[in-house]
mmCIF file of C-alpha atoms in Angstrom:
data_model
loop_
_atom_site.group_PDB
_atom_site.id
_atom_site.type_symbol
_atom_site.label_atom_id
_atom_site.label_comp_id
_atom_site.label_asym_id
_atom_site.label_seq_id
_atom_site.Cartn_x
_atom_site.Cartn_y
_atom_site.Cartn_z
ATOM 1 C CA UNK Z 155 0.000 0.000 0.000
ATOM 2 C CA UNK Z 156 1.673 3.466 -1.042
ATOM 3 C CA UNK Z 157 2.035 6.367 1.583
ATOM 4 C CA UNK Z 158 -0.702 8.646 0.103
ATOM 5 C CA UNK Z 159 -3.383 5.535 0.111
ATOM 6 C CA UNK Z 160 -2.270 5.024 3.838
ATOM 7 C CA UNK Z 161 -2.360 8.790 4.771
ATOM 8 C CA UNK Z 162 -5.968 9.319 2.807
ATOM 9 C CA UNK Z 163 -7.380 5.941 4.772
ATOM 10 C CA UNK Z 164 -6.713 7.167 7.571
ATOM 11 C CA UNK Z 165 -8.017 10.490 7.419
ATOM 12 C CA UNK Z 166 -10.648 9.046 5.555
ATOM 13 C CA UNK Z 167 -11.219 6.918 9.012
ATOM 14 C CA UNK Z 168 -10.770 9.973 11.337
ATOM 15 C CA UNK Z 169 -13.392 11.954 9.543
ATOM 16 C CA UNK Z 170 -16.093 8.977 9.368
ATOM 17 C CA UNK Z 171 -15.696 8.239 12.870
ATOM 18 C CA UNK Z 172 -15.645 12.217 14.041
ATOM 19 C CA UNK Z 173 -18.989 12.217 11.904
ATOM 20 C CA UNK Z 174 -20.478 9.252 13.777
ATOM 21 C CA UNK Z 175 -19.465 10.691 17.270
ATOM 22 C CA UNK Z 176 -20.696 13.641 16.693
ATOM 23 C CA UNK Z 177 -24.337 12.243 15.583
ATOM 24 C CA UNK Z 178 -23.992 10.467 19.309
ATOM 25 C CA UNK Z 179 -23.232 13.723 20.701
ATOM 26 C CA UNK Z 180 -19.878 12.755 21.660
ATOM 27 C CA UNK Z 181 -17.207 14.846 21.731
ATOM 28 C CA UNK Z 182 -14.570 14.320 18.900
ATOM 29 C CA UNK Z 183 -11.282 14.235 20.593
ATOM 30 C CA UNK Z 184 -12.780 10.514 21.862
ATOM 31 C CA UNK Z 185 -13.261 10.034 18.172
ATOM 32 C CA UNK Z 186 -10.094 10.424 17.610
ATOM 33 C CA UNK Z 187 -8.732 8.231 19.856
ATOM 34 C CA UNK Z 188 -11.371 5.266 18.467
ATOM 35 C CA UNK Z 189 -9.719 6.538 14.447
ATOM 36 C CA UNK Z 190 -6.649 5.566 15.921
ATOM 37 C CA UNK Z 191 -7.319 2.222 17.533
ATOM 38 C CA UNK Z 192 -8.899 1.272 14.504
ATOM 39 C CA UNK Z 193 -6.119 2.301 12.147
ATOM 40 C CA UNK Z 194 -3.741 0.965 14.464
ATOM 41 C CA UNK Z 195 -1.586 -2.088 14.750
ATOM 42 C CA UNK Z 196 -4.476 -4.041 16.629
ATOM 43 C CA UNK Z 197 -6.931 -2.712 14.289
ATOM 44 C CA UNK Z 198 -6.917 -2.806 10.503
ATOM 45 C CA UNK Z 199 -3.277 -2.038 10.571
ATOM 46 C CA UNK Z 200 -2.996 0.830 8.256
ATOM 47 C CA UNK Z 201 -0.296 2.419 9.675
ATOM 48 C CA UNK Z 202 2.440 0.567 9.380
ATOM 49 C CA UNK Z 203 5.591 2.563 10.219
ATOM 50 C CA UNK Z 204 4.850 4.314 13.575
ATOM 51 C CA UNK Z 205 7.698 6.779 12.616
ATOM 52 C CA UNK Z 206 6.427 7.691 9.687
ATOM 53 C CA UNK Z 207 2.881 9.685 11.620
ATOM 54 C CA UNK Z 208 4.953 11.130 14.614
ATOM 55 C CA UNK Z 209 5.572 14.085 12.277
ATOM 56 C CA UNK Z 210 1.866 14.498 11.945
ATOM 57 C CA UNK Z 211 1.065 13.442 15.628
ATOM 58 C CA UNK Z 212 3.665 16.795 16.221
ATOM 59 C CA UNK Z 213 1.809 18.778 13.943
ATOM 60 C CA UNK Z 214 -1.515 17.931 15.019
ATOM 61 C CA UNK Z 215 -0.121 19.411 18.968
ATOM 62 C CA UNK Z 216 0.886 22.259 17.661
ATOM 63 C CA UNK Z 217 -2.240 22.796 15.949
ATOM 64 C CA UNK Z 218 -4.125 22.183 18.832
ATOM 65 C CA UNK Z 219 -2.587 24.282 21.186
ATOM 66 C CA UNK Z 220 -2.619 27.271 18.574
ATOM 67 C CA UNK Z 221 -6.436 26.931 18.600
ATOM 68 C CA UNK Z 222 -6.520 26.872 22.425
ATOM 69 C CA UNK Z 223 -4.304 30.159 22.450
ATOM 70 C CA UNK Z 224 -6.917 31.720 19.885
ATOM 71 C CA UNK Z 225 -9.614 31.152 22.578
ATOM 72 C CA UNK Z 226 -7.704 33.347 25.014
ATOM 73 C CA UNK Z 227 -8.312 36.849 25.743
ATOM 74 C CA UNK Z 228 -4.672 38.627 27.161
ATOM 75 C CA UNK Z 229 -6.442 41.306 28.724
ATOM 76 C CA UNK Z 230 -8.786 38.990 30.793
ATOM 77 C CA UNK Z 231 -6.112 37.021 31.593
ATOM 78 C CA UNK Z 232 -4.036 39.435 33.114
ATOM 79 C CA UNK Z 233 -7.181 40.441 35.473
ATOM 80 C CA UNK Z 234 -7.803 36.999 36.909
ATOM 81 C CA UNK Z 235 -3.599 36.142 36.681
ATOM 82 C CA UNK Z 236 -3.547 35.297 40.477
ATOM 83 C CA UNK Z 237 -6.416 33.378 40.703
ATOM 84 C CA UNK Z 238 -5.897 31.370 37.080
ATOM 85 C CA UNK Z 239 -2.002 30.263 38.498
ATOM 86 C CA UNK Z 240 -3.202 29.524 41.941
ATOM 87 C CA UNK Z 241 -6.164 27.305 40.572
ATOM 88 C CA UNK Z 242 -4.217 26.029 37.543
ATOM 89 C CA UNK Z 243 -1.575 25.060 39.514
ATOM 90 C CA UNK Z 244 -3.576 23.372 42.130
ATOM 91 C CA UNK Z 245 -4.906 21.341 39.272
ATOM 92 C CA UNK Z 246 -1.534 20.177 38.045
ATOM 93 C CA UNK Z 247 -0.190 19.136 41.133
ATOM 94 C CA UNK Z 248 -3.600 17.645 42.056
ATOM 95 C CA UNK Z 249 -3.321 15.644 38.436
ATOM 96 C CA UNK Z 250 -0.063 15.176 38.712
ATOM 97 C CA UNK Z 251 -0.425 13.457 41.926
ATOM 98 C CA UNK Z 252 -3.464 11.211 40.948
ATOM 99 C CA UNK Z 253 -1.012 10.317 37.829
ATOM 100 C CA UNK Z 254 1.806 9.655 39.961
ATOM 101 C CA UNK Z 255 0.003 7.063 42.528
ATOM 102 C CA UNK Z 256 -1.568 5.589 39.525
ATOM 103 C CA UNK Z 257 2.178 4.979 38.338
ATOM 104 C CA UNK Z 258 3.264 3.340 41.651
ATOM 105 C CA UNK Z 259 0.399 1.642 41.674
ATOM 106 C CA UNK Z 260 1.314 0.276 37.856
ATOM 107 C CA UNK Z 261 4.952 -1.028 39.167
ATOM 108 C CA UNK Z 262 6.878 2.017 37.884
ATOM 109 C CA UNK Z 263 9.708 3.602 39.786
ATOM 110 C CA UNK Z 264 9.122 6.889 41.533
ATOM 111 C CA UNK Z 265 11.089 9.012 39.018
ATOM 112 C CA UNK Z 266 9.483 7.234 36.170
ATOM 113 C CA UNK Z 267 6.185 8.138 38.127
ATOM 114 C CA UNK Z 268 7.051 11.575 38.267
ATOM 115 C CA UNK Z 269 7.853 12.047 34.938
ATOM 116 C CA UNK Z 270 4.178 10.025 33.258
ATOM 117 C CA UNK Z 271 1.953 11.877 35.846
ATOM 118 C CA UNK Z 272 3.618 15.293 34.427
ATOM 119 C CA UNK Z 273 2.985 14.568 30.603
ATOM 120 C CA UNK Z 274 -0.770 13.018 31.846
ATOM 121 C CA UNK Z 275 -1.298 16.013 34.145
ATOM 122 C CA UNK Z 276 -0.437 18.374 31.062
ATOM 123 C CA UNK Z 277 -1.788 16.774 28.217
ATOM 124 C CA UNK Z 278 -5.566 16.450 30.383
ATOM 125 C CA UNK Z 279 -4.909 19.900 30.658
ATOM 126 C CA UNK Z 280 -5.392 20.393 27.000
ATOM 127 C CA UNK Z 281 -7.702 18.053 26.579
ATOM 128 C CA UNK Z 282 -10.227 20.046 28.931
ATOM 129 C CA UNK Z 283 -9.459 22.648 27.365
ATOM 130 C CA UNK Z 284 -10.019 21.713 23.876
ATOM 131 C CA UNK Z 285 -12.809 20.027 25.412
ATOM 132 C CA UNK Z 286 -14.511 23.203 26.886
ATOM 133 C CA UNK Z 287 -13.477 25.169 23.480
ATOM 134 C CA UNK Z 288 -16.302 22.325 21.838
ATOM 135 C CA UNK Z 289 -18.494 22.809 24.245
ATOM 136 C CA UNK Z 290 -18.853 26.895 24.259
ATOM 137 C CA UNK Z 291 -17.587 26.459 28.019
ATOM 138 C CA UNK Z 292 -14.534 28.903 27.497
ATOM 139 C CA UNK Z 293 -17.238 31.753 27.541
ATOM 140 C CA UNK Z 294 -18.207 31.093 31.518
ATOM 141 C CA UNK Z 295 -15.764 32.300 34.051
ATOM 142 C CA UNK Z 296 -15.538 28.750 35.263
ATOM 143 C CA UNK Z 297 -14.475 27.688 31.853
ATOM 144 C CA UNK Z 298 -11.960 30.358 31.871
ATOM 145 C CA UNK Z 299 -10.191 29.377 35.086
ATOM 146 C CA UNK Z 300 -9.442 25.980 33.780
#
């Protein structure tokens, strides 16, 4: 199977199963995840070389976390600065501490712990996030503060 055949099955994939999630009223980021299970090596096996998508898994961050900076407002976020670090930070630390015992509880070592429960703490971070963006939750000052 060539490259391009690959690449457009698996978008192909993604964009069927967004569809179908979002007839369910689910939200889409799960969709992706399913895409990718089912394009994966336990599912139809599409993608062969795992190296060849990490520059697209790298693109598609960077995308996402340029839309979550275009839902930001500077000046707002200047005004509630002291109350977004101290909650946003309790929220880390509270993730990254769920992550962590979830790690030790797994069998890894307490460094390797650390370092799993920081990337999970982060990347739920931007998850919610995106999540909220979805949901029109980024309007409500609760939405904001996450």
């Amino acid at each position: 199977m060539s490259g391009y055949f690959e690449i457009l099955a698996i978008l192909t994939c993604a964009v069927v199963v967004v569809w179908l999630f979002r007839r369910i009223k689910l939200p889409a980021i799960l969709a992706y995840l399913v895409a990718g299970v089912i394009v994966g090596q336990h599912g139809l096996n599409l993608a062969h070389e795992q190296v060849d998508y990490d520059h697209f898994a790298e693109l598609g961050i960077v995308f996402l976390l340029f839309t979550l900076g275009l839902e930001f407002s500077l000046p707002r976020l200047m005004a509630m600065r002291h109350l977004v670090i101290s909650v946003g930070s309790l929220q880390v630390g509270i993730s990254l501490l769920v992550f962590m015992i979830a790690g030790l509880f797994f069998g890894l070592s307490i460094p390797a712990a650390f370092v799993v429960g920081s990337i999970l703490a982060l990347s739920s971070t931007a998850i919610v996030i995106r999540q909220l963006s979805e949901s029109g939750a980024m309007k409500r000052k609760s939405g904001q503060l996450s």
